XYZ file of C-alpha atoms in Angstrom:
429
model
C -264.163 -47.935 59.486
C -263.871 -51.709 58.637
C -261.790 -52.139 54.843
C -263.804 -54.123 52.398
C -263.188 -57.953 51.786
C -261.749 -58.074 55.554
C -263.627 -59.383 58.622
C -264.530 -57.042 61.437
C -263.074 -58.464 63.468
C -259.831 -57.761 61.791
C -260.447 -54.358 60.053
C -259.714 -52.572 63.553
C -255.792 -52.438 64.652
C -254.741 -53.670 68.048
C -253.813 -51.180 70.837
C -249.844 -51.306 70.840
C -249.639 -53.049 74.274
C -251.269 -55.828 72.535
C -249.136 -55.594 69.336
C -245.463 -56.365 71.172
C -244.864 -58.757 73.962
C -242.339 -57.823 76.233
C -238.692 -59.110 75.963
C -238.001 -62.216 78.154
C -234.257 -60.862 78.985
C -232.093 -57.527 78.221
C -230.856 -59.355 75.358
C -234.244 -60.489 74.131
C -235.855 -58.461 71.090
C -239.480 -57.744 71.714
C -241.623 -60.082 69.808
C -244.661 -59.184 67.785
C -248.454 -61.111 68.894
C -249.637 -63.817 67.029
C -252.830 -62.501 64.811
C -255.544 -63.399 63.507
C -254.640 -64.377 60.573
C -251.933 -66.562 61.933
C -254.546 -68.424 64.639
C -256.112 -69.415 61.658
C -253.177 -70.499 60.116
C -252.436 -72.564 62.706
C -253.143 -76.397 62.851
C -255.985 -77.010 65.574
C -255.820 -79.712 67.884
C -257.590 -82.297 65.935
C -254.906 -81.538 63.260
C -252.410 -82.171 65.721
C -253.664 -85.070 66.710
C -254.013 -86.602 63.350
C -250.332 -85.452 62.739
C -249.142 -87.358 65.815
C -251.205 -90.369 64.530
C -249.328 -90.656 61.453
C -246.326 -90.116 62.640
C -245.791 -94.184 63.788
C -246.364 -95.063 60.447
C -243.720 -93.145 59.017
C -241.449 -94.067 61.873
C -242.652 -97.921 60.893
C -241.211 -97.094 57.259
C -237.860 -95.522 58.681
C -236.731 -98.382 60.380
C -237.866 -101.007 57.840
C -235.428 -99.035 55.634
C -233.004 -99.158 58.572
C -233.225 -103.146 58.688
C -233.382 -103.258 55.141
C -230.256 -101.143 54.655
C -228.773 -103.838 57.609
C -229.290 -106.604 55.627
C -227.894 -105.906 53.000
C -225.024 -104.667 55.131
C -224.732 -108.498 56.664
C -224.772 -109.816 52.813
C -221.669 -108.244 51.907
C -218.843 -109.987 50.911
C -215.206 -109.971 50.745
C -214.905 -110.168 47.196
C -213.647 -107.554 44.710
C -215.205 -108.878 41.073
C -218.526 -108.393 43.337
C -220.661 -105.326 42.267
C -221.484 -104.427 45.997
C -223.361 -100.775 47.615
C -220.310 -100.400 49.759
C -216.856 -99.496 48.733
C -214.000 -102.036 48.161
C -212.497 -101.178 51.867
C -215.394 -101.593 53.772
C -214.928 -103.083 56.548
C -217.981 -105.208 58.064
C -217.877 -104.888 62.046
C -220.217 -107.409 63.074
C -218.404 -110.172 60.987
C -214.601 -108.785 60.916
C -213.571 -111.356 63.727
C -215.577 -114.600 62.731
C -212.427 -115.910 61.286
C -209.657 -114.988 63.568
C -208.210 -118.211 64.476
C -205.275 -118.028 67.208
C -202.395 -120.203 67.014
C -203.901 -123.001 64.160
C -200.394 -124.644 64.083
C -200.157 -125.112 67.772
C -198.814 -128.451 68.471
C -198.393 -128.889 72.711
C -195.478 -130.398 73.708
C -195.057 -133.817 75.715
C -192.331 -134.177 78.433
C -190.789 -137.457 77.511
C -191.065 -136.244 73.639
C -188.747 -133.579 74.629
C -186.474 -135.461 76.613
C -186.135 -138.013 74.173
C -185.234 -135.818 71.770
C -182.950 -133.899 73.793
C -180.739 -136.696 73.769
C -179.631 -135.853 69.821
C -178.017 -132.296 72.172
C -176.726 -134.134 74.644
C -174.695 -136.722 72.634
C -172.916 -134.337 70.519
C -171.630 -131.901 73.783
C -170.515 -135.025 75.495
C -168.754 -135.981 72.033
C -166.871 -132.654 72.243
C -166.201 -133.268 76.511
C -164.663 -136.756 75.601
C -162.285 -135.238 72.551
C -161.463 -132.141 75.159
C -160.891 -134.593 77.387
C -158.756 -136.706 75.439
C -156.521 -133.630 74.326
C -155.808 -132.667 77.753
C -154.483 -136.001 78.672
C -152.382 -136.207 75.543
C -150.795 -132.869 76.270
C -150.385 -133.368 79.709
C -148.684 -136.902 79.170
C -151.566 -137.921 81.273
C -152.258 -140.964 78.270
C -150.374 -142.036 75.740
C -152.321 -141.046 72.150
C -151.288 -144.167 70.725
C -154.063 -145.596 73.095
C -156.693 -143.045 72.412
C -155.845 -143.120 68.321
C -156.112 -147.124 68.624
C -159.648 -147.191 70.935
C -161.133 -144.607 68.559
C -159.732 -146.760 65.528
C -161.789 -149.658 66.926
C -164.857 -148.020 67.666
C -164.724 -146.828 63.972
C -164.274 -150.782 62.636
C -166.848 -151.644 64.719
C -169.700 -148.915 63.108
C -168.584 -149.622 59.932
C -169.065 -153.392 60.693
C -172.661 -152.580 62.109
C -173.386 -150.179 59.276
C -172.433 -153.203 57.116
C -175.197 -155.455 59.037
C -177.921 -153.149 58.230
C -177.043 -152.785 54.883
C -177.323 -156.191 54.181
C -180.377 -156.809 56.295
C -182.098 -154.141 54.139
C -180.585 -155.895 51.153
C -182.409 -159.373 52.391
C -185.712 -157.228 52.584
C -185.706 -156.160 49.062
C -184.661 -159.381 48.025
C -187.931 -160.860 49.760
C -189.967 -157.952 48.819
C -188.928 -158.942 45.216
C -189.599 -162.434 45.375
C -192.997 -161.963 46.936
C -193.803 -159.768 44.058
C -192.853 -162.086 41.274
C -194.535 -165.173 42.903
C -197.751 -162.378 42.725
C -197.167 -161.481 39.719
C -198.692 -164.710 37.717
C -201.965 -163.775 39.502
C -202.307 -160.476 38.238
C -204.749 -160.437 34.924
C -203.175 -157.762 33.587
C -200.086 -155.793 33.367
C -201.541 -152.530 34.529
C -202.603 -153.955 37.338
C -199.324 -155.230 38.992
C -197.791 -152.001 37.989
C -199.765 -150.173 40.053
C -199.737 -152.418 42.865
C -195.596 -152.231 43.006
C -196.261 -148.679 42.910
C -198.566 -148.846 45.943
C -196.331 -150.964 47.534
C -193.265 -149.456 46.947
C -194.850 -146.004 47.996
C -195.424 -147.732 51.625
C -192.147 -147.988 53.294
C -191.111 -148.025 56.796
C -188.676 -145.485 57.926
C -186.439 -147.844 58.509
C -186.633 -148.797 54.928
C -186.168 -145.199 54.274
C -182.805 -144.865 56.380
C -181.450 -148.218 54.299
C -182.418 -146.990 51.262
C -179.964 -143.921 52.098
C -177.609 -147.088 52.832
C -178.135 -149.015 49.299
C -177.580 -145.399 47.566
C -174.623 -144.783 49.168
C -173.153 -148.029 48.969
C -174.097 -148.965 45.199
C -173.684 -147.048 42.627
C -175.083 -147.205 39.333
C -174.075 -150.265 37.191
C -172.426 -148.337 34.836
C -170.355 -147.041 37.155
C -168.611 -150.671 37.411
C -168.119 -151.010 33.498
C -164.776 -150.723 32.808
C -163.200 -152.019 36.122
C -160.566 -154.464 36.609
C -162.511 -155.631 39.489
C -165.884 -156.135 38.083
C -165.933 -159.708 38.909
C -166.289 -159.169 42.357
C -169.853 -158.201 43.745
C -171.019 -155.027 44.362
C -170.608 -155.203 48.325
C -167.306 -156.860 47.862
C -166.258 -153.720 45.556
C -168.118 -150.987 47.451
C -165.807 -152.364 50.572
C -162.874 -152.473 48.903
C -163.645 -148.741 47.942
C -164.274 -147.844 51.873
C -161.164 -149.752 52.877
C -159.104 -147.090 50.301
C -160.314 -144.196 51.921
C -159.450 -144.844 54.613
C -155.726 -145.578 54.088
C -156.216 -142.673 51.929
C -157.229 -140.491 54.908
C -154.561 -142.345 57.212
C -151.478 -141.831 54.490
C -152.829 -137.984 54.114
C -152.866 -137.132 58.192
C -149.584 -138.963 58.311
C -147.556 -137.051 55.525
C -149.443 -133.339 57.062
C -147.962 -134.151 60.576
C -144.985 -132.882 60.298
C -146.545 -129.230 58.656
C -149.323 -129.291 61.559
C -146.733 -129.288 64.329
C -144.785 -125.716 63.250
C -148.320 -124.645 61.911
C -148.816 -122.278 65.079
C -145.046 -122.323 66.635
C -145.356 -118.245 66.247
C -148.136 -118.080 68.115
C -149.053 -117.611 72.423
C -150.748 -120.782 73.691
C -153.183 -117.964 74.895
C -154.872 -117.228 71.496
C -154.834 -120.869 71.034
C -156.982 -121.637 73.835
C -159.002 -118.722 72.927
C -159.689 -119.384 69.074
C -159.822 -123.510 69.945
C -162.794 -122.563 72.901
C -164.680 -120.204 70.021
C -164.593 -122.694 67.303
C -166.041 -125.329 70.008
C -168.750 -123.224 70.548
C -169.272 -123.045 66.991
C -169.295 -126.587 66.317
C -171.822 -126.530 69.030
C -174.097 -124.048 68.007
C -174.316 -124.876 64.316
C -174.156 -128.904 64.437
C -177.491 -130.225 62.325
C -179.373 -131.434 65.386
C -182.522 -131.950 63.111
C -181.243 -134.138 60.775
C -183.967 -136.186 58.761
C -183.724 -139.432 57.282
C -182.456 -138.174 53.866
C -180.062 -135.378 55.454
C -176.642 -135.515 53.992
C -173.627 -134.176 55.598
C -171.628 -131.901 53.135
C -168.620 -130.063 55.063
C -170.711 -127.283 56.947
C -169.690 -124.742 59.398
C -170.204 -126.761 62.818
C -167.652 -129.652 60.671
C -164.766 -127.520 59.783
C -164.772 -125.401 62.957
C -164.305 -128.866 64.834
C -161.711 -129.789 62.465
C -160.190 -126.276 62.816
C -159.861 -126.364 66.177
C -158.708 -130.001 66.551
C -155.491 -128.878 64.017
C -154.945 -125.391 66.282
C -155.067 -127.826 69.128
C -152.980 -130.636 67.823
C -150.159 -127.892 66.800
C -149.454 -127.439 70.321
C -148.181 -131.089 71.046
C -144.907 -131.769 71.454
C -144.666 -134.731 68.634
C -145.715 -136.044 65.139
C -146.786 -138.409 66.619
C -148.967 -136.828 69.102
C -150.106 -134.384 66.158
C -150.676 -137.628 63.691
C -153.302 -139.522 66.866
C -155.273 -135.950 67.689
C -155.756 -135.257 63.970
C -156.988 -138.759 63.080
C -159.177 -138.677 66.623
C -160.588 -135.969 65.582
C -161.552 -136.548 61.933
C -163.217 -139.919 63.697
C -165.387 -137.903 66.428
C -166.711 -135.082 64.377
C -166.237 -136.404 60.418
C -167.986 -140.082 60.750
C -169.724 -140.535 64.572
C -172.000 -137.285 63.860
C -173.385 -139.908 60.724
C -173.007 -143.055 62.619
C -175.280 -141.478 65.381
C -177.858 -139.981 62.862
C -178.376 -143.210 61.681
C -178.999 -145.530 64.437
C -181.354 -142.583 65.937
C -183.642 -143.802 62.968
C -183.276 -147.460 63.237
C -183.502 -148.644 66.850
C -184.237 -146.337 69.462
C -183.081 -148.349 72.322
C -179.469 -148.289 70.764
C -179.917 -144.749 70.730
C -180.689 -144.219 74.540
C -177.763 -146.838 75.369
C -175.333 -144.941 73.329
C -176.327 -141.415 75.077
C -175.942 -143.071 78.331
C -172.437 -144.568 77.456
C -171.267 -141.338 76.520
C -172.720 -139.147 79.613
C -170.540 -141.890 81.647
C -167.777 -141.218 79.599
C -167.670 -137.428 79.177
C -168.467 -137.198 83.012
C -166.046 -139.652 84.127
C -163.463 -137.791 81.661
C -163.729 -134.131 83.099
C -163.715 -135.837 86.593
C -160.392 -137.570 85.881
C -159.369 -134.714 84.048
C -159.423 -132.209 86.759
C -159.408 -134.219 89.654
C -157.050 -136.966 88.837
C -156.679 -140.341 87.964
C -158.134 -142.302 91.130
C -161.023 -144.524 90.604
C -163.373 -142.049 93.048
C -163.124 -139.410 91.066
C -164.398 -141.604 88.300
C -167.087 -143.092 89.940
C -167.794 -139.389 91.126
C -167.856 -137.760 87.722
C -169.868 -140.496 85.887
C -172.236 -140.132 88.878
C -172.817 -136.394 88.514
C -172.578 -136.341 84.699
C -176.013 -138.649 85.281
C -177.513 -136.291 87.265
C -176.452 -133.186 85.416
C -177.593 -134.453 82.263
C -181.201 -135.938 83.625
C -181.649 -132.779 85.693
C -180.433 -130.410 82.501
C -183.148 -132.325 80.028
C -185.575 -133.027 82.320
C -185.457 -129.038 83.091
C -185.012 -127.764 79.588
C -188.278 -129.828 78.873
C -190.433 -128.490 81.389
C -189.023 -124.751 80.223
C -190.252 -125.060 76.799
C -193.577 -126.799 78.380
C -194.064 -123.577 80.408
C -192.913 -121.102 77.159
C -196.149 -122.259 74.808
C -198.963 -120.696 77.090
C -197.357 -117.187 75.982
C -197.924 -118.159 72.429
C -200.168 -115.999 70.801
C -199.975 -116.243 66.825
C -203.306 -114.658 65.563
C -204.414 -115.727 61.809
C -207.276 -113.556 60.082
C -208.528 -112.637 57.111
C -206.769 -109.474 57.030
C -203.100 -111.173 56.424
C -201.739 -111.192 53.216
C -202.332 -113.925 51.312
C -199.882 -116.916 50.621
C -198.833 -117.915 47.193
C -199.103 -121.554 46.914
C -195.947 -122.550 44.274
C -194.898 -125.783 43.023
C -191.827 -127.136 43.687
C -192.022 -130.099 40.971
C -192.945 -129.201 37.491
C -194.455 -132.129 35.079
């Protein structure tokens, strides 16, 4: 009998081997025939095919999103006061490497740069060869030191005579500089006016007029410094080389009178540990000397000074004399108190004086170790000052090339993920 409000076709159960399907594996539970009701539940195929037409529509709208969500993504910015969709520390991939910059302060070397400036190194270590030199002749009895006290005496009169030249040659330059300005200054309409063209051309000075400006400020003091002295008639040259000429017996009267004490200073000690602490505080003199010296540099007593000075007085205690001890000390306080400032400044006012002075002293400091270990013959002088030329072209020339060869493994990488620089001022209005 067919239940009322049911269809016939459905009133009727279905015989059991139609109810269960049989289990696909041992493990499989059996599963129960799809009725009636559910075929009708069922989409049909023209459902399903309307379904599957919509469905590019709504993948249309997903990936709209998806390029709108990527755009905003390529919007973002690094910046915190920002209200952004992402967090603070999101990081953007397809822009995090725009601004990587590698090595921006890169600067590639030249080879004649380098070996031009090498020549600053190579002046100083044939400065130390020469006073080595020197001290093993004296203590040999090889030279008198009388003669090497006197030829370093006149080498210092004549730099202080040159220094002299360029300080009045840059005094001549003002002077016309001056005069130039005045004769100008009737043209001007206004006062405001020429003061700012002084400015302007004061502001644009050679380096040259740079180095003798280090002169006039070193050799002049301030007027009122003169007030008040018995010699204020003379000039200020006049007085400023009357000044340099007391220093200097000053210095002489001092290593003179400290002779005597410098000669027992290390009688208690082996001639080994003097060889031994003289070598070390060589090297240090080396090693620490102000090779980059600028225009403006000054040269306080540093490390490199006093360990040169220090080992010229371990050195000089080892000679036999005052005497000896009186030349060594005052050869010393010449090559490594006043040629170091000598040299400086001629670097900065004629090059070619420069390179003539490096090549004088490769000759000497070569021709001096030659002599020095060889002998006094004239072929082992002409042999040394040969080799010290080629040892000192071959050790530039090579040192050049090295550093030439070191900059392609530079690798300094810049981004936007370093931490940021403070930018301070130095002067304060």
């Amino acid at each position: 009998m067919s239940q009322p409000g049911l269809p016939a076709n459905l009133s009727a159960r279905p015989p059991p081997h139609l109810y269960f399907h049989p289990p696909r594996d041992s493990t499989d539970p059996p599963r129960r025939e799809s009725s009636e009701t559910e075929r009708v539940i069922q989409p049909s195929n023209a459902a399903k095919a309307s379904l599957s037409a919509a469905e590019p529509s709504t993948r249309g709208r997903t990936r709209r999103k998806e390029r709108r969500r990527r755009g905003a993504r390529t919007q973002w910015k690094k910046l915190l006061w920002v209200r952004q969709s992402l967090p603070d520390n999101y990081t953007d991939a397809s822009t995090f490497l725009d601004h990587l910059v590698r090595n921006p302060k890169l600067q590639p070397y030249e080879f004649w740069r380098l070996v031009a400036d090498s020549t600053v190194i190579v002046q100083h270590v044939c400065s130390v060869a020469i006073f080595v030199c020197c001290f093993t002749g004296i203590f040999q009895e090889r030279i008198s030191p009388i003669t090497v006290v006197s030829w370093g005496s006149a080498c210092t009169v004549i730099g202080w005579i040159t220094w002299e030249v360029w300080v009045d040659n840059h005094e001549e330059m003002n002077n016309r500089r001056l005069g130039s300005q005045a004769s100008s200054e009737d043209d001007l309409p206004s006062g405001d006016s020429f003061t700012k063209e002084t400015s302007s051309a004061s502001g644009t000075q050679t380096p040259h007029a740079e180095v003798m400006g280090d002169f006039h400020d070193d050799f002049h003091p301030p007027p009122e410094q003169w007030q008040g002295d018995p010699l204020s008639n003379l000039s200020p040259r006049n007085q400023q080389r009357l000044i340099t000429i007391k220093s200097a017996a000053l210095i002489y009267c001092a290593v003179l009178g400290l002779s005597p004490i410098l000669k027992s200073l290390t009688k208690s000690t082996t001639s080994d540990s003097i060889w031994a602490i003289s070598c070390w505080l060589m090297f240090i003199n080396v090693f620490f000397f102000d090779y980059g010296g600028g225009v403006g540099a000054k040269f306080p007593a540093s490390l490199s000074t006093n360990a040169s000075l220090m080992a010229s007085t371990v050195l000089a205690s080892r000679l036999t004399s005052t005497t000896h001890v009186f030349s060594l000390t005052l050869f010393s306080i010449q090559v490594f108190g006043l040629f170091p400032v000598f040299r400086r400044h001629l670097l900065h006012i004629s090059r070619t004086l420069h390179y003539i002075l490096t090549f004088c002293l490769v000759l000497g400091a070569g021709g001096g170790v030659a002599v020095t270990v060889g002998g006094g013959s004239w072929t082992f002088l002409l042999l040394g000052c040969t080799l010290g030329l080629i040892t000192a072209a071959l050790t530039m020339g090579g040192a050049s090339w090295w550093l030439i060869g070191l900059q392609k493994w530079k690798d300094e990488i810049v981004g936007p993920w370093d931490a940021a620089r403070p930018r301070l001022r130095r002067r304060w209005a």
